[in-house]
mmCIF file of C-alpha atoms in Angstrom:
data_model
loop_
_atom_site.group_PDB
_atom_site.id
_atom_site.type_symbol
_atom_site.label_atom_id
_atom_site.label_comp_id
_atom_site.label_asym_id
_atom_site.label_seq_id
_atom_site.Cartn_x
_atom_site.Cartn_y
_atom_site.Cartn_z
ATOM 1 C CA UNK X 1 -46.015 -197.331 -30.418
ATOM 2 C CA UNK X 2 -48.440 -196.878 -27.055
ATOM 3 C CA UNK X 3 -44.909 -198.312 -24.951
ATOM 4 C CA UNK X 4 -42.752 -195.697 -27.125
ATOM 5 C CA UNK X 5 -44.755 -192.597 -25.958
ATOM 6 C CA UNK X 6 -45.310 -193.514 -22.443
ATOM 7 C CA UNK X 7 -41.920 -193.631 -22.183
ATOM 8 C CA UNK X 8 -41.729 -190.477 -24.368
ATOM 9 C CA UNK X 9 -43.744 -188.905 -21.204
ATOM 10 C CA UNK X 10 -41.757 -190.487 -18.607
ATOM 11 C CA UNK X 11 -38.383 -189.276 -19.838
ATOM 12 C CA UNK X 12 -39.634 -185.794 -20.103
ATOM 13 C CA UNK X 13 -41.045 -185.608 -16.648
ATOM 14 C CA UNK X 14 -37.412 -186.393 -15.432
ATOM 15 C CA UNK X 15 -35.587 -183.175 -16.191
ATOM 16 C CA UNK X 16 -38.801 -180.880 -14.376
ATOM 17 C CA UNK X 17 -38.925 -183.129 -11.537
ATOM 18 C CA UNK X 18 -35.130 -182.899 -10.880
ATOM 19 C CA UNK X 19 -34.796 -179.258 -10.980
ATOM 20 C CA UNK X 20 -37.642 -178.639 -8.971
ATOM 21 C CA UNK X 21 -36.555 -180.738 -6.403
ATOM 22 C CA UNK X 22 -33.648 -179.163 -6.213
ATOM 23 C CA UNK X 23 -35.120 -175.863 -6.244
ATOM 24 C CA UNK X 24 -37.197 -176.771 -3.135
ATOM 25 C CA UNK X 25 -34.330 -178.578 -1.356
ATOM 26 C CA UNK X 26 -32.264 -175.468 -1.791
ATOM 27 C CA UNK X 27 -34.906 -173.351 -1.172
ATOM 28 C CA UNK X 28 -35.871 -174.764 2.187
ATOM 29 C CA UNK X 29 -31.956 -175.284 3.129
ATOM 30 C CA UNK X 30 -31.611 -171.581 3.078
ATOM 31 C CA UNK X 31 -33.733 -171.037 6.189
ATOM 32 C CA UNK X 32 -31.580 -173.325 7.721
ATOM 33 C CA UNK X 33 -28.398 -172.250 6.281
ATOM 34 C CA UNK X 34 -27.487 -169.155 8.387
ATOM 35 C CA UNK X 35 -27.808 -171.228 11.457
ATOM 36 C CA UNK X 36 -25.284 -173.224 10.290
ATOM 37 C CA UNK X 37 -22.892 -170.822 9.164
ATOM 38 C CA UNK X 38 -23.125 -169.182 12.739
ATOM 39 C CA UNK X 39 -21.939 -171.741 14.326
ATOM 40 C CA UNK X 40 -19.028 -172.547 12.073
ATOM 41 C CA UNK X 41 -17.512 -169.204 11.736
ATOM 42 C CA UNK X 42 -17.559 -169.149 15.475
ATOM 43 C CA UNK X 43 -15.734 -172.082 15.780
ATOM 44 C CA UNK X 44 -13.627 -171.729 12.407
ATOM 45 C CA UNK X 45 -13.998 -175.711 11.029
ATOM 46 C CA UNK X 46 -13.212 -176.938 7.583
ATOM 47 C CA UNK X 47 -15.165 -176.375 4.488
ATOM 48 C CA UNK X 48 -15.781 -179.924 3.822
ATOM 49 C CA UNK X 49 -17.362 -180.081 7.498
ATOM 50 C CA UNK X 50 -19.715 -177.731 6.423
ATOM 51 C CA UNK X 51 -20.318 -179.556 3.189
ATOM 52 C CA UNK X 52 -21.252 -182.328 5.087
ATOM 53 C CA UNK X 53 -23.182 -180.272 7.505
ATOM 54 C CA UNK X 54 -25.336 -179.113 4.232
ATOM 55 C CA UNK X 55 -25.412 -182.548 2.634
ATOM 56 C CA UNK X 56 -26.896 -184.133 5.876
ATOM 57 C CA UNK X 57 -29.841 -181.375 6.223
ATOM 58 C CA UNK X 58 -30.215 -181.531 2.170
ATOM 59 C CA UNK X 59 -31.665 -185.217 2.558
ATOM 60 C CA UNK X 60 -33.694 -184.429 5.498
ATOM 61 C CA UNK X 61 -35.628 -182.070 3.058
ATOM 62 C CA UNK X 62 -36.502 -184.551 0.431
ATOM 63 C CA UNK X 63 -39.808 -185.959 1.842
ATOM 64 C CA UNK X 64 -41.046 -181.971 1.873
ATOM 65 C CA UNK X 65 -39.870 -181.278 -1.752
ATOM 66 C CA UNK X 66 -40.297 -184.460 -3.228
ATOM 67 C CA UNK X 67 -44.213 -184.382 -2.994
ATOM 68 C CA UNK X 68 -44.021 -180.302 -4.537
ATOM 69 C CA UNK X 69 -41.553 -181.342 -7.416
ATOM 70 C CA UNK X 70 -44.073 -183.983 -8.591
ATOM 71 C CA UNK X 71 -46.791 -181.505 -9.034
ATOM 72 C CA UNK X 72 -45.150 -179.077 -10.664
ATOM 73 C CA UNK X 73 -43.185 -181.126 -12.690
ATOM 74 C CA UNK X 74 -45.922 -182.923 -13.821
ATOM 75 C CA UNK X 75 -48.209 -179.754 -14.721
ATOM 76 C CA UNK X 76 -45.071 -178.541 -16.619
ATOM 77 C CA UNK X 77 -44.489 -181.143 -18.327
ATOM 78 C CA UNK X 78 -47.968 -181.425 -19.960
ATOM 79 C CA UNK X 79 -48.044 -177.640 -20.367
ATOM 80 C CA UNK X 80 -45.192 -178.161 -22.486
ATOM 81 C CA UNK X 81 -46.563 -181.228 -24.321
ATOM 82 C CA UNK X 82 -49.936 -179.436 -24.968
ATOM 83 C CA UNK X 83 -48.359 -176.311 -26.240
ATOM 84 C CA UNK X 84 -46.264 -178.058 -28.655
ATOM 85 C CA UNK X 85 -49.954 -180.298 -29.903
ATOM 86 C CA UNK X 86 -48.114 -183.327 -28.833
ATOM 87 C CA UNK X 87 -50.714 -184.009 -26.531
ATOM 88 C CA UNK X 88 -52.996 -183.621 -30.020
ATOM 89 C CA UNK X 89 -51.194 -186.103 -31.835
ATOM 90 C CA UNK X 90 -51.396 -188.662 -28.985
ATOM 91 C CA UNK X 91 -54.838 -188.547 -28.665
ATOM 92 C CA UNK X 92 -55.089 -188.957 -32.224
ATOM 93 C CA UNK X 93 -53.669 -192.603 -31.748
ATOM 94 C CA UNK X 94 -56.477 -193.129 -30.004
ATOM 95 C CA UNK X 95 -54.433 -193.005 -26.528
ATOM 96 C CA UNK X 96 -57.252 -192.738 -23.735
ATOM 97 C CA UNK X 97 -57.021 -190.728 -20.506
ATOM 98 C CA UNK X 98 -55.645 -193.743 -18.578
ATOM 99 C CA UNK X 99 -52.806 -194.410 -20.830
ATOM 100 C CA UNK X 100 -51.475 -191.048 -21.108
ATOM 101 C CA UNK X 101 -51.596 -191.160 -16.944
ATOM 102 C CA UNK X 102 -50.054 -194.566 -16.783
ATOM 103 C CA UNK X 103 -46.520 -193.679 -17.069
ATOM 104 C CA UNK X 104 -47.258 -190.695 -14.097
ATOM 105 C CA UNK X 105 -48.331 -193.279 -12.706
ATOM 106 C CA UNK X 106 -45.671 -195.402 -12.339
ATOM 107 C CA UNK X 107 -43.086 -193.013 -11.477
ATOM 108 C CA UNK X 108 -45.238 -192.120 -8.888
ATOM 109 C CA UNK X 109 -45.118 -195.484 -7.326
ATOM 110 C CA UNK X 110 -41.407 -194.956 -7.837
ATOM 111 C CA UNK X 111 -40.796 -192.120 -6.183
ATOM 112 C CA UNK X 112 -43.049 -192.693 -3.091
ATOM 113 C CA UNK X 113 -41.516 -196.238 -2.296
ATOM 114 C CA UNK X 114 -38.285 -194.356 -2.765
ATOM 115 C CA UNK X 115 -38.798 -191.739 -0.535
ATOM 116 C CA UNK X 116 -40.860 -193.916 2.339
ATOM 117 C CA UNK X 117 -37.219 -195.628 2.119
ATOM 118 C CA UNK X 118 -35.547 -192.949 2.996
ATOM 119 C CA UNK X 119 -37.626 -191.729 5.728
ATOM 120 C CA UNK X 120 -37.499 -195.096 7.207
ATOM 121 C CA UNK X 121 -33.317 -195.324 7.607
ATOM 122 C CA UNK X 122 -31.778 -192.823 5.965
ATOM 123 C CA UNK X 123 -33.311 -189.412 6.622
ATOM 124 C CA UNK X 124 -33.070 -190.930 10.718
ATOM 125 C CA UNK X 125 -29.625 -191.844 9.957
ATOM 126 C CA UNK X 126 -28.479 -188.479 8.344
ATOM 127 C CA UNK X 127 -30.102 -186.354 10.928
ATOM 128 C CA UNK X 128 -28.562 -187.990 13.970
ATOM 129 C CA UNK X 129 -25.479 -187.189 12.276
ATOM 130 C CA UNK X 130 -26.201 -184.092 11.669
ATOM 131 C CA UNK X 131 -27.055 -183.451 15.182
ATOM 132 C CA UNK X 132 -24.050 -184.895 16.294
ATOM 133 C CA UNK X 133 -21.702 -182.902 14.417
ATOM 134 C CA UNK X 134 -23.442 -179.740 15.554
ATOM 135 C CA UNK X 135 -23.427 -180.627 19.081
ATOM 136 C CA UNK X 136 -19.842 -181.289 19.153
ATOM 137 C CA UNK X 137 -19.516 -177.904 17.316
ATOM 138 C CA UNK X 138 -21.160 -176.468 20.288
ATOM 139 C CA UNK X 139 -19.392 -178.366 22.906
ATOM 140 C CA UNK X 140 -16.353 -177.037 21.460
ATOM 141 C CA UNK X 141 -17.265 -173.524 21.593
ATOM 142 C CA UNK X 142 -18.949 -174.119 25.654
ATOM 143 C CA UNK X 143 -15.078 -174.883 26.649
ATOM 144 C CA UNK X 144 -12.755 -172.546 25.181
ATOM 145 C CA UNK X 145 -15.551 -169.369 24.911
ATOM 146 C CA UNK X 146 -16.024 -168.958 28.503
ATOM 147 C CA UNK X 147 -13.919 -166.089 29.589
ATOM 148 C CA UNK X 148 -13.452 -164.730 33.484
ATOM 149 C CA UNK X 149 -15.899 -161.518 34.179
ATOM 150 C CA UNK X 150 -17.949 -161.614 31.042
ATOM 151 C CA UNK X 151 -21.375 -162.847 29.809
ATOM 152 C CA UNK X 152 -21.346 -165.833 27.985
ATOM 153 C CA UNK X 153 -24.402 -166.181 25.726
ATOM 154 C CA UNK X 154 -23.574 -168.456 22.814
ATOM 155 C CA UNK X 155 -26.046 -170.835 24.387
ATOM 156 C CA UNK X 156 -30.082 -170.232 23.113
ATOM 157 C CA UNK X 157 -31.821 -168.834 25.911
ATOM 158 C CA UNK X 158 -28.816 -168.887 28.504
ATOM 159 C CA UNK X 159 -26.388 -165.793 30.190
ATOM 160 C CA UNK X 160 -23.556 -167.067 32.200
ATOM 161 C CA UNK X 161 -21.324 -165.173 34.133
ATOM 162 C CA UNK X 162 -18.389 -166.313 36.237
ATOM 163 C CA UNK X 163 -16.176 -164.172 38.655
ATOM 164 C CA UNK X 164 -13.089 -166.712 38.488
ATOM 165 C CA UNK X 165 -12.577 -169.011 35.301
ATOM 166 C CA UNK X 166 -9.901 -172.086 35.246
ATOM 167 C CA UNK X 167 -8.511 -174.327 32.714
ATOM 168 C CA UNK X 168 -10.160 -172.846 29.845
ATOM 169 C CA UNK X 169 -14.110 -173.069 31.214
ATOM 170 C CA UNK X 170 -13.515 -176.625 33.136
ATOM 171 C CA UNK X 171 -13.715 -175.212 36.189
ATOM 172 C CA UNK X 172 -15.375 -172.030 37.671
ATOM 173 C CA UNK X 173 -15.936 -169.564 40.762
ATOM 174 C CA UNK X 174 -19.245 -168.049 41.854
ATOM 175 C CA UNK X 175 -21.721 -168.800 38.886
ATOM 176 C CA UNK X 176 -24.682 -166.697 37.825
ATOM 177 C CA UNK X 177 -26.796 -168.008 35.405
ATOM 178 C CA UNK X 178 -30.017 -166.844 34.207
ATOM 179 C CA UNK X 179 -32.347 -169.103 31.721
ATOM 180 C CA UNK X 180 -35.144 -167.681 29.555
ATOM 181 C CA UNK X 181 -38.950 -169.899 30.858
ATOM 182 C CA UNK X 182 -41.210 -171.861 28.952
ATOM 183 C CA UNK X 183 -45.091 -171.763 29.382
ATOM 184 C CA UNK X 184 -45.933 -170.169 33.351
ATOM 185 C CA UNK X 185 -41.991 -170.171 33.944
ATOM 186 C CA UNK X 186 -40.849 -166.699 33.211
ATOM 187 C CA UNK X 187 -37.382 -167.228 33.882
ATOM 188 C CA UNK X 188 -34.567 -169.122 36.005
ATOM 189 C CA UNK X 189 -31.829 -167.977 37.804
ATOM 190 C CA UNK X 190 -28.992 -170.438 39.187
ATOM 191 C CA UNK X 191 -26.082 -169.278 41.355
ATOM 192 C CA UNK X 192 -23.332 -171.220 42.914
ATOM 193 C CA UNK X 193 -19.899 -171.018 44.405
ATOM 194 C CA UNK X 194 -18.664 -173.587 42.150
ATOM 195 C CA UNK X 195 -18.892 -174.609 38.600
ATOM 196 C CA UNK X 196 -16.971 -177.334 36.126
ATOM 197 C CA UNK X 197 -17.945 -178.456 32.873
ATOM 198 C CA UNK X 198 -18.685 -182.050 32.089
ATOM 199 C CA UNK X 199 -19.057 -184.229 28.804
ATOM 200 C CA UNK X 200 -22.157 -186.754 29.209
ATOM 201 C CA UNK X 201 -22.611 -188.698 25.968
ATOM 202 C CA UNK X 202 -25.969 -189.944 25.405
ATOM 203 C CA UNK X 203 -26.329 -193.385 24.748
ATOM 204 C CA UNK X 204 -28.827 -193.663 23.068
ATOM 205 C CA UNK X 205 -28.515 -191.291 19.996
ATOM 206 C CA UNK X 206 -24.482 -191.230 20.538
ATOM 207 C CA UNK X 207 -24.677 -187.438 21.040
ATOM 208 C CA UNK X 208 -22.622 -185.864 23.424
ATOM 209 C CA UNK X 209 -23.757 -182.817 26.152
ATOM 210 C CA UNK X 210 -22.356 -180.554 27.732
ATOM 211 C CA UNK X 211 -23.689 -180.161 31.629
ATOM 212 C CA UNK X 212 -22.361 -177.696 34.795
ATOM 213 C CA UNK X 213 -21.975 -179.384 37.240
ATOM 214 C CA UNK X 214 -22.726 -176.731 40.224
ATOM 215 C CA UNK X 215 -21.794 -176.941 43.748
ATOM 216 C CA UNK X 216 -23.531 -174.993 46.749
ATOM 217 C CA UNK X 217 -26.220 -173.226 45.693
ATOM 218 C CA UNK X 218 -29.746 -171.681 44.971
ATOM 219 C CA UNK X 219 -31.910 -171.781 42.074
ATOM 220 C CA UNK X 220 -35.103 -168.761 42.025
ATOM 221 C CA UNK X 221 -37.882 -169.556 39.655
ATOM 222 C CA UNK X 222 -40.005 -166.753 38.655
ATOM 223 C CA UNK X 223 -43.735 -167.543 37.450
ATOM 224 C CA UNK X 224 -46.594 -166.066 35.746
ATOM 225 C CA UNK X 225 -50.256 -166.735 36.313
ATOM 226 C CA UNK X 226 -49.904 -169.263 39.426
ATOM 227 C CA UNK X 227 -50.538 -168.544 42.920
ATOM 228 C CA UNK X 228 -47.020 -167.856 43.748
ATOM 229 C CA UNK X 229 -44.766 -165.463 42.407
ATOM 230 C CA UNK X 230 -41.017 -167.039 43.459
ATOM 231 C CA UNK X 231 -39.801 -170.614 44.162
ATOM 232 C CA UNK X 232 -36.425 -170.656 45.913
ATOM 233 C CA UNK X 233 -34.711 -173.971 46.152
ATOM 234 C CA UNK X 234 -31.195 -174.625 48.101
ATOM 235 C CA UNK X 235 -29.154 -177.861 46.343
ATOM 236 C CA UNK X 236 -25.371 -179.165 47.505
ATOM 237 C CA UNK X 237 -25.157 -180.091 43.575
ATOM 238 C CA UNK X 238 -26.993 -179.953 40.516
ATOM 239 C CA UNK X 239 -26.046 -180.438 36.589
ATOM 240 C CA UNK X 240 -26.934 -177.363 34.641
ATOM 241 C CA UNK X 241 -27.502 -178.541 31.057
ATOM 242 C CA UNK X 242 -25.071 -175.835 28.534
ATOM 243 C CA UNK X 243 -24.953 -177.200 24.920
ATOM 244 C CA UNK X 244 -27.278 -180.090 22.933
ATOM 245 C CA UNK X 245 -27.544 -178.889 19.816
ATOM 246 C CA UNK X 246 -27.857 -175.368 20.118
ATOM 247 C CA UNK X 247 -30.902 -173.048 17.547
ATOM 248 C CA UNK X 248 -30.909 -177.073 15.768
ATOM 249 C CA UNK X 249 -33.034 -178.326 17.904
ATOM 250 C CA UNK X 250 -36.436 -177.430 17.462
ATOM 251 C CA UNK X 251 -35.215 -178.883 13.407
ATOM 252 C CA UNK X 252 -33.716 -181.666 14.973
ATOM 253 C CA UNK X 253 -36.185 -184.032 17.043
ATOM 254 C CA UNK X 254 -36.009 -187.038 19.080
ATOM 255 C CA UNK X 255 -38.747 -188.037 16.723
ATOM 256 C CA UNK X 256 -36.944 -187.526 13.840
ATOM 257 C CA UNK X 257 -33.736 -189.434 14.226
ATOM 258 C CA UNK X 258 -35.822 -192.892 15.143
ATOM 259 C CA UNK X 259 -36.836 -195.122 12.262
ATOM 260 C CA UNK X 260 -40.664 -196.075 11.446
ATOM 261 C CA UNK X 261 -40.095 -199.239 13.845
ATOM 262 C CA UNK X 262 -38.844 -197.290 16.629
ATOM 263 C CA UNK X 263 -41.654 -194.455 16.406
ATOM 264 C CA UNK X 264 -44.442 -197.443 16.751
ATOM 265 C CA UNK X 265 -42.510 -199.001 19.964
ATOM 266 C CA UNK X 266 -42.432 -195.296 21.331
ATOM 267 C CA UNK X 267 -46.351 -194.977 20.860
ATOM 268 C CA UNK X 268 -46.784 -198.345 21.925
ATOM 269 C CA UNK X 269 -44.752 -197.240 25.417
ATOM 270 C CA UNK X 270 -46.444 -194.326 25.645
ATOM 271 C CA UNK X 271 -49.990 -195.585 25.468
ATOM 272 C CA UNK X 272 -48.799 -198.229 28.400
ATOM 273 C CA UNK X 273 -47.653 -195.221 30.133
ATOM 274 C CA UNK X 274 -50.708 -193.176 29.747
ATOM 275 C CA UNK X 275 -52.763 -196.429 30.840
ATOM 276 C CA UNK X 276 -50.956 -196.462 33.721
ATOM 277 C CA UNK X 277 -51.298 -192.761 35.150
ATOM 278 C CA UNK X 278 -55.424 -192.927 33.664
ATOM 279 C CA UNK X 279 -54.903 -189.928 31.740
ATOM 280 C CA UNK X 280 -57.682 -188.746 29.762
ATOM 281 C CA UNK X 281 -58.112 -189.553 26.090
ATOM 282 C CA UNK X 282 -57.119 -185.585 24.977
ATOM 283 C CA UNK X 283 -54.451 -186.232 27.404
ATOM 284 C CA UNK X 284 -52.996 -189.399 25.878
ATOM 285 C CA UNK X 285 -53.049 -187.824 22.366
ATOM 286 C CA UNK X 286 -51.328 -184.492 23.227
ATOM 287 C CA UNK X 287 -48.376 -186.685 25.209
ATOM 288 C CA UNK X 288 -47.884 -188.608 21.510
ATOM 289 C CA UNK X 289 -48.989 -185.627 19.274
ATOM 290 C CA UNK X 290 -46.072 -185.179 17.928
ATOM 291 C CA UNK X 291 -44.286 -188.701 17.797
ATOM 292 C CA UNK X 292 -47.620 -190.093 16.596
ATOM 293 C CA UNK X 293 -47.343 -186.544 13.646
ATOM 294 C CA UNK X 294 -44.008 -188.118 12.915
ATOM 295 C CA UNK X 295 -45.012 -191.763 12.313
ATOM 296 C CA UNK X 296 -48.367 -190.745 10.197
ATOM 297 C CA UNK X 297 -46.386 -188.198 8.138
ATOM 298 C CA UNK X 298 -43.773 -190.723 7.002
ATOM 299 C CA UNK X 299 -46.501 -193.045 5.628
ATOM 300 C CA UNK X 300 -48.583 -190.704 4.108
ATOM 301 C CA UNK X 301 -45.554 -189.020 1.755
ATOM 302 C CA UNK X 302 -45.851 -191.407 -1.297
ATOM 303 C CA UNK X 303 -49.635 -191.371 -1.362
ATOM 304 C CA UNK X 304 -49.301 -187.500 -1.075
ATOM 305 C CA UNK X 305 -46.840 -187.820 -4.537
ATOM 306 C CA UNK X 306 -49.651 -189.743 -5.945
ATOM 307 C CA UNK X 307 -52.261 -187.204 -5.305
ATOM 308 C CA UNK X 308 -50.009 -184.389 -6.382
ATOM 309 C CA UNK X 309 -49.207 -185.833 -9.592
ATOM 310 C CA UNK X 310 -52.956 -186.795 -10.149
ATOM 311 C CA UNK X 311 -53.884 -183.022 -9.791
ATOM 312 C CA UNK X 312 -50.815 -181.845 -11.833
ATOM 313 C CA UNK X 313 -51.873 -184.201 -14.830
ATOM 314 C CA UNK X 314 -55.476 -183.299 -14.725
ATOM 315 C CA UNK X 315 -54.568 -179.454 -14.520
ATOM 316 C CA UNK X 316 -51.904 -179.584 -16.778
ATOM 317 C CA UNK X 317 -53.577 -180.659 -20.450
ATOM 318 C CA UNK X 318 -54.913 -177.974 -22.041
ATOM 319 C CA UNK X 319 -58.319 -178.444 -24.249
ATOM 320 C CA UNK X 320 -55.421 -176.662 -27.626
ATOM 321 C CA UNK X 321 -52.737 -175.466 -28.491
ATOM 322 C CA UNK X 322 -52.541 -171.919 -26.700
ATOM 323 C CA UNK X 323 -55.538 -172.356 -24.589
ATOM 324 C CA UNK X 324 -54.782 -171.468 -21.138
ATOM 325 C CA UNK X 325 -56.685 -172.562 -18.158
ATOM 326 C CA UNK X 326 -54.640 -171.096 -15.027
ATOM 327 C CA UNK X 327 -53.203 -173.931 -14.172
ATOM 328 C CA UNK X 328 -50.391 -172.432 -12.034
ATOM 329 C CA UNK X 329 -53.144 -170.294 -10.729
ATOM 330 C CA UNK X 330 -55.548 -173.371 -9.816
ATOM 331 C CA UNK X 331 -52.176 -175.649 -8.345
ATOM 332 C CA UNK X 332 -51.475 -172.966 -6.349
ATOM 333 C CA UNK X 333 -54.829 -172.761 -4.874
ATOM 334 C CA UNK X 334 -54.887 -176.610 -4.200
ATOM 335 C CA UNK X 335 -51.270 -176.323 -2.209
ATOM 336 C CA UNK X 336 -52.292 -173.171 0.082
ATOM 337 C CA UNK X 337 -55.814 -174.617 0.879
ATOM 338 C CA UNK X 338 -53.745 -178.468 1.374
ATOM 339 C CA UNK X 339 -51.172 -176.624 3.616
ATOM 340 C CA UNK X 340 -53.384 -174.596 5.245
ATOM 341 C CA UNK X 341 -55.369 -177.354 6.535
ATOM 342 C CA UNK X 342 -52.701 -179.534 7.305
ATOM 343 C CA UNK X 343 -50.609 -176.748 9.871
ATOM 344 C CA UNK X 344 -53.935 -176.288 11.269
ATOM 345 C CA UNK X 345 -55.143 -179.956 12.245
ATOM 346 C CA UNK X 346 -51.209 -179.883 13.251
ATOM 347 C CA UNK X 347 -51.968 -177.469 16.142
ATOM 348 C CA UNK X 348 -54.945 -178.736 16.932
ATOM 349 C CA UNK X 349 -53.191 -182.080 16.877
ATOM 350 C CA UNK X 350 -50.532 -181.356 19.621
ATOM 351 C CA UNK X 351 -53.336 -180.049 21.759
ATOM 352 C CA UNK X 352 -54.507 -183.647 22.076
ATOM 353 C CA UNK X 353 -57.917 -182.462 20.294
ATOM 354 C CA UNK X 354 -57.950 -184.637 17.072
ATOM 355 C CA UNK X 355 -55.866 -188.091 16.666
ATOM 356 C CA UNK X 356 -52.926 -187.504 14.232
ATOM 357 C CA UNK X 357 -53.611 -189.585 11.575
ATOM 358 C CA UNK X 358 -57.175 -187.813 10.905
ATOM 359 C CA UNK X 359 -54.873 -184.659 10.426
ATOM 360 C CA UNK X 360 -52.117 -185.914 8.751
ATOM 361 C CA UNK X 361 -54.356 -188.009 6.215
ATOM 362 C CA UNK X 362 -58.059 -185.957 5.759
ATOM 363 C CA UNK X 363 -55.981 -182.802 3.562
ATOM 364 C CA UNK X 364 -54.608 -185.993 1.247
ATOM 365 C CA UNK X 365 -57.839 -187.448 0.809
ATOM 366 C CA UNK X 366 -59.442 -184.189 -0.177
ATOM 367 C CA UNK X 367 -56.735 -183.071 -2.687
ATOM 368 C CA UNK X 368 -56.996 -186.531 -4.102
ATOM 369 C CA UNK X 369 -60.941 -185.870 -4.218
ATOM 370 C CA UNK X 370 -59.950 -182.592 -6.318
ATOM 371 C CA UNK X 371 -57.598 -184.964 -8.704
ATOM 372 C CA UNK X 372 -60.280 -187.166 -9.509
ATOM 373 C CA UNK X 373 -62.418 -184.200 -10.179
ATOM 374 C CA UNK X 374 -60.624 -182.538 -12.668
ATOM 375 C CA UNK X 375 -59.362 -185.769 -13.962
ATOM 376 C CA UNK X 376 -63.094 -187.137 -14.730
ATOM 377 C CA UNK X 377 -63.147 -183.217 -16.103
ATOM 378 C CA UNK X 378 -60.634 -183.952 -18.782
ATOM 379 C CA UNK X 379 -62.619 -183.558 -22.489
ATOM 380 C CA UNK X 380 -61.005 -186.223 -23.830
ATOM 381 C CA UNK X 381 -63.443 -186.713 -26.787
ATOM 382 C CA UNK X 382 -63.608 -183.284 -27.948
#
């Protein structure tokens, strides 16, 4: 009988935790979505290249809807057990606290070795991919879009302009090209007699770029806050990067396309790196921040699904039939205040001001400590 219902409970946490993971995977591949679409209307590809497009970033959501379906699947599905006094009749088999969480339990081992799997190969796998496809998307568009006397802005950040334009964009007569700055860098502006176009694939990732290659000119740097205004600087050549991915990027990392082994040898370089110039502690941390954000997130996923089921099945009993205790109300408050913490070590983090693993770890330990709480809660006699 005790095997029968746990399985009983198991079975009907399935149907919850599917939908809502497909809820949250659809609802987080929305923000994404219009990105995507940009990019292939512009260069009119196949539907089943943007199914693929949507099936790659789909997987690269799981880890950040698997740990929310578990919650709310799992206060659901005792909602839905308490309302209907099932939860009644089991404790009137003398089923203890324990046993009714045993089968949560279990699939929440499950479901965090499953998903630490695919963050290890997969996810890496499928986002390279995805990156790859895009990119070439782009390339595409860098060589036939460039027209003779007008701005071309497809790239983020970039205006090109081009008096003379040959061979469909491969080659070019005096260039203007002005970049968009980062940080004290206000903006860039690049201007040449020459230009041509050049594929560089990167060996690495297996990604091709799009670079060009200038010939006989200047490149004026405009800054902010420093003691000088302008930097002028006179080359014979230099390779103007056009087209690596595009808006994808900042979705897209370095970070994430490398496995779990990969990330550690990249810390491991980087410390030896660090070692070598002296840098400061704060300075070491903020050069790994977000490699080192990477790595910890990864391994802390499938404890984070057994926390969140451990709060979802001590919020979600009810003390009868009918008797509400805000669950959704109380969950709610336990993801903002876990979230909340979590983007805020985050920036902190990349600042090189706290080591990542205190951030990525301390909001898991404290919604586990609010689990417990509720869990040792739980009237169970009464």
């Amino acid at each position: 009988m005790l095997k029968l219902i746990q399985r009983y409970l198991a079975v009907n946490f399935i149907a919850p935790f599917a939908m809502s993971l497909f809820f949250f995977v659809a609802f987080l591949l929305t923000f994404q979505l219009f990105r995507i679409i940009k990019i292939v209307i512009s260069k009119g590809v196949e539907w089943s290249l943007v199914f693929e497009l949507m099936g790659h970033i789909s997987i690269s959501f799981i880890p950040m809807a698997v740990p929310l379906s578990c919650l709310f699947a799992t206060i659901y599905t005792l909602n839905k057990l308490s309302d209907d006094s099932e939860i009644v009749a089991m404790r009137s088999f003398g089923m203890t606290k324990f046993k009714l969480f045993l089968p949560f339990l279990v699939l929440a081992i499950f479901i965090g070795t499953c998903v630490y799997s695919l963050n290890n190969k997969v996810i890496p796998a499928s986002k390279t991919q995805f990156k790859n496809t895009i990119v070439r998307l782009t390339s595409r568009g860098v060589l036939t879009d460039i027209k003779e006397g007008k701005f071309f802005t497809e790239v983020a950040g970039v205006t090109l302009f081009a008096d003379t334009v040959i061979d469909k964009g491969r080659k070019m007569y005096n260039v203007f090209i002005q970049q968009e700055g980062k940080g004290n860098l206000l903006e860039q502006v690049v201007t040449a007699k020459e230009g041509a176009l050049i594929k560089i694939q990167n060996e690495e990732w297996s990604i091709p770029s799009v670079r060009l290659h200038l010939t006989d000119g200047t490149i004026v740097k405009r800054f902010k806050d420093t003691h000088k205004d302008l930097e002028k600087i006179l080359f014979k050549e230099y390779d103007f990067p056009l087209a690596s991915g595009g808006a994808i990027n900042h979705f897209v990392t370095k970070d994430g396309m490398r496995t779990n082994a990969e990330l550690s040898v990249e810390i491991r370089l980087a410390t030896e790196r660090a070692r070598a110039k002296n840098l400061s502690w704060r300075e070491t941390e903020k050069s790994m921040a977000k490699t080192k954000l990477e790595l910890w997130s990864r391994i802390n996923t499938p404890f984070l699904c057994f926390v969140f089921i451990l709060v979802g099945f001590s919020l979600g009993i009810k003390h009868g039939r009918g008797k509400s205790k805000n669950t959704s109300g109380r969950a709610l408050a336990v993801l903002l205040s876990y979230y909340s913490l979590f983007f805020l070590g985050v920036s902190f983090a990349r600042k090189g001001m706290v080591p990542g693993y205190l951030v990525v770890f301390l909001p898991t330990i404290l919604a586990g400590m609010v689990g417990v709480y509720f869990y040792r809660k739980l009237d169970w006699v009464s």
